[in-house]
XYZ file of C-alpha atoms in Angstrom:
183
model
C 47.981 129.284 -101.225
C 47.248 126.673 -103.984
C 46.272 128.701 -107.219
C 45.606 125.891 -109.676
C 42.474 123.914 -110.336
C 44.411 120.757 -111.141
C 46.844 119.168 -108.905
C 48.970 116.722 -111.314
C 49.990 113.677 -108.687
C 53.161 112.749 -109.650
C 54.307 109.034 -108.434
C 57.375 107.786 -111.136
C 60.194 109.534 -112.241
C 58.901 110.071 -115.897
C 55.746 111.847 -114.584
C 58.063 113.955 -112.905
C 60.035 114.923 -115.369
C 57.270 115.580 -117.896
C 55.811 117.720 -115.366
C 59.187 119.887 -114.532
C 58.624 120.868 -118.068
C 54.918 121.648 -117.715
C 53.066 124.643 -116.692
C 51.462 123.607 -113.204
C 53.326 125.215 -110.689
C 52.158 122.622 -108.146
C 52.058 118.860 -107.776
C 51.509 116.062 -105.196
C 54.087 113.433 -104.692
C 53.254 109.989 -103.705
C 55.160 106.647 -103.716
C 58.555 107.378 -103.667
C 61.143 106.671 -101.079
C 62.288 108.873 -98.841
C 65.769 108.968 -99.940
C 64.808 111.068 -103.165
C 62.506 113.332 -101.432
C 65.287 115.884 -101.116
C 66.597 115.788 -104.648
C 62.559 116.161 -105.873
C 61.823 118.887 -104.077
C 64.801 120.645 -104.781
C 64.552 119.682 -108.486
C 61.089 121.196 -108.218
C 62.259 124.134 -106.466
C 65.114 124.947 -109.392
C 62.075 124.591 -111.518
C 60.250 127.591 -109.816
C 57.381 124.867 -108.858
C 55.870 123.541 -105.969
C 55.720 120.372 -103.777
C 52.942 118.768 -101.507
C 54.731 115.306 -99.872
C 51.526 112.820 -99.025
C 53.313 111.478 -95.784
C 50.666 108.739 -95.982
C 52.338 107.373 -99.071
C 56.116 108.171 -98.765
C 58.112 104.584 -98.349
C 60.463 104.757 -95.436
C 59.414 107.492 -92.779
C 56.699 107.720 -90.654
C 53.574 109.308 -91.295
C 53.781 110.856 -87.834
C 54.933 114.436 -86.692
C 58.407 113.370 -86.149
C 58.390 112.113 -90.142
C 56.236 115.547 -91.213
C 59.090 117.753 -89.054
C 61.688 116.113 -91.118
C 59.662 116.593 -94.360
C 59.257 120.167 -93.801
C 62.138 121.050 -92.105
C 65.197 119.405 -94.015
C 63.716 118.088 -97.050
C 61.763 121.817 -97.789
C 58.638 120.285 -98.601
C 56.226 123.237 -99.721
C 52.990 121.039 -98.210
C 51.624 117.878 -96.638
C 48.905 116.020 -97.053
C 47.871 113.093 -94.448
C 45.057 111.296 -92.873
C 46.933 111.833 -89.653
C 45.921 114.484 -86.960
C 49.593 114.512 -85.870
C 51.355 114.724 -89.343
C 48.852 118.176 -89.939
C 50.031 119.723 -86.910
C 52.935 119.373 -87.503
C 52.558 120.678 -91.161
C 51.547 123.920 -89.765
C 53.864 124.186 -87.062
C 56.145 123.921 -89.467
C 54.903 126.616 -91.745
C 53.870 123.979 -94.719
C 50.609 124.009 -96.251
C 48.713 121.469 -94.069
C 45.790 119.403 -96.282
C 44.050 117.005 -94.260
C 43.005 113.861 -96.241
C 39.458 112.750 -95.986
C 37.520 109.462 -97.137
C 33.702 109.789 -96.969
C 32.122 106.249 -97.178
C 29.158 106.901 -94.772
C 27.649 110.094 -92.402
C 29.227 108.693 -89.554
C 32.769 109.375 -91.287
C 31.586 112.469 -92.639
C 30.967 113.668 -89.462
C 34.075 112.187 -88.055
C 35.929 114.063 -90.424
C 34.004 117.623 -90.010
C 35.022 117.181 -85.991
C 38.860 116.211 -86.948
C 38.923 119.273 -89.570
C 37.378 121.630 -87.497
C 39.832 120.489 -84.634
C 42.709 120.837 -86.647
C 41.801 123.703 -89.358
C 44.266 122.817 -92.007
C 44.479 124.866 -95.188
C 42.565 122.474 -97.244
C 40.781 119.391 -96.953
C 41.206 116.498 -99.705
C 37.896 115.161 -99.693
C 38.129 110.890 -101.454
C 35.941 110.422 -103.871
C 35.669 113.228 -105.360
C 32.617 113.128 -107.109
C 29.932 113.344 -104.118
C 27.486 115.782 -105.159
C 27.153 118.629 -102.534
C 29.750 117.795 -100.386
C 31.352 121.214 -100.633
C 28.360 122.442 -98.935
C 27.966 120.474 -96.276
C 31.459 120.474 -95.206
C 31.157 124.362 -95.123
C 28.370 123.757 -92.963
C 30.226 122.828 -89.988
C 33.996 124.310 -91.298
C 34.636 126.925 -93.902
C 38.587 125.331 -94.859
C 38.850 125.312 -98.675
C 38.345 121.820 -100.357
C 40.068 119.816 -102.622
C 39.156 116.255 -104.835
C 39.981 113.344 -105.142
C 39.738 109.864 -106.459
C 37.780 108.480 -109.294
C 38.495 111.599 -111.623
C 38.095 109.734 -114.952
C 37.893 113.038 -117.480
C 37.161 116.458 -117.681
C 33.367 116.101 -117.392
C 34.320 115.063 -113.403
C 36.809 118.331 -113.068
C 34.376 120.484 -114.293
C 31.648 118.827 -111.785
C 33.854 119.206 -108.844
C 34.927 122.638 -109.923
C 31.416 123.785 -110.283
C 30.510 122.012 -107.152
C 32.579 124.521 -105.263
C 35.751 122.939 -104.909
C 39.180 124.885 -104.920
C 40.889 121.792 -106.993
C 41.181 118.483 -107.900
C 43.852 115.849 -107.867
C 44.965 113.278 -110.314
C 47.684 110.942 -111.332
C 46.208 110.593 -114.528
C 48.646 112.067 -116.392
C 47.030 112.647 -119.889
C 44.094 114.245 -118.585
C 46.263 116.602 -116.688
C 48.022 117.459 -119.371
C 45.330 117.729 -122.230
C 43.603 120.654 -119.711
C 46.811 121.784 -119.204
C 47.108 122.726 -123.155
């Protein structure tokens, strides 16, 4: 389980090293290529942190279940997050925390999305953008899976609007607002 309200989303190698030496436990890694995947997560891992591989947004493997068995089994990552049905099955088959990546531009991909999470049940839902007011809600409507933002977090005004609006956490690569609530 994710016990953080801000997930730091870590996509250079400077990011990453400022953040070994932060206080998050967890992060998100996006944009790297797959041949440092291993040393990252076991760099994070020596570092008593966590973390969460967005197979969406890894350069050279598939974002498929074949690419998400890989990622959890050899490379040891701690979670995935994807738009892809397959990649979250294979998340939790794997015994990695699954979070199923959402973009709500319209009801009919809201709904779309409530069927796919429901059908799926991943730990957590990464809803993009974050900022929709009562989203939280309605997802719980239909599926009661804890829910993370996304997107468009400019300062701490939008954290504390997510937080409040019920979700578990938020995302962000930007790295000084991560950091100055991290203080």
């Amino acid at each position: 389980m994710i016990i953080q309200n801000i997930l730091p989303v870590i996509s250079d190698w400077k990011t990453f090293e400022a953040f070994l030496k932060g206080s998050y436990t967890w992060c998100i890694l996006m944009d790297f290529h797959m041949n440092f995947m291993e040393d990252l997560v076991k760099q994070l891992h020596e570092h008593n942190k966590k973390g969460i591989v967005h197979m969406d947004l890894i350069h050279g493997i598939a974002n498929d279940q074949y690419g998400t068995q890989y990622m959890c089994q050899k490379v040891h990552a701690d979670g995935i997050i994807s738009t892809k049905p397959k990649a979250i099955e294979a998340a939790k088959s794997n015994q990695c925390i699954s979070i199923l990546r959402i973009f709500m531009i319209d009801s009919r991909s809201f709904m779309r999305s409530v069927h796919m999470a429901s059908a799926l049940q991943p730990d957590y839902i990464e809803v993009l953008p974050a900022l929709l007011p009562g989203i939280v809600k309605k997802l719980h409507a239909y599926c009661d899976i804890p829910v993370i933002g996304g997107g468009m977090i400019e300062n701490q005004e939008d954290i504390a609007k997510c937080l409040s609006g019920g979700m578990q956490a938020v995302s962000t690569s930007h790295r000084g607002l991560w950091e100055s609530v991290e203080k």
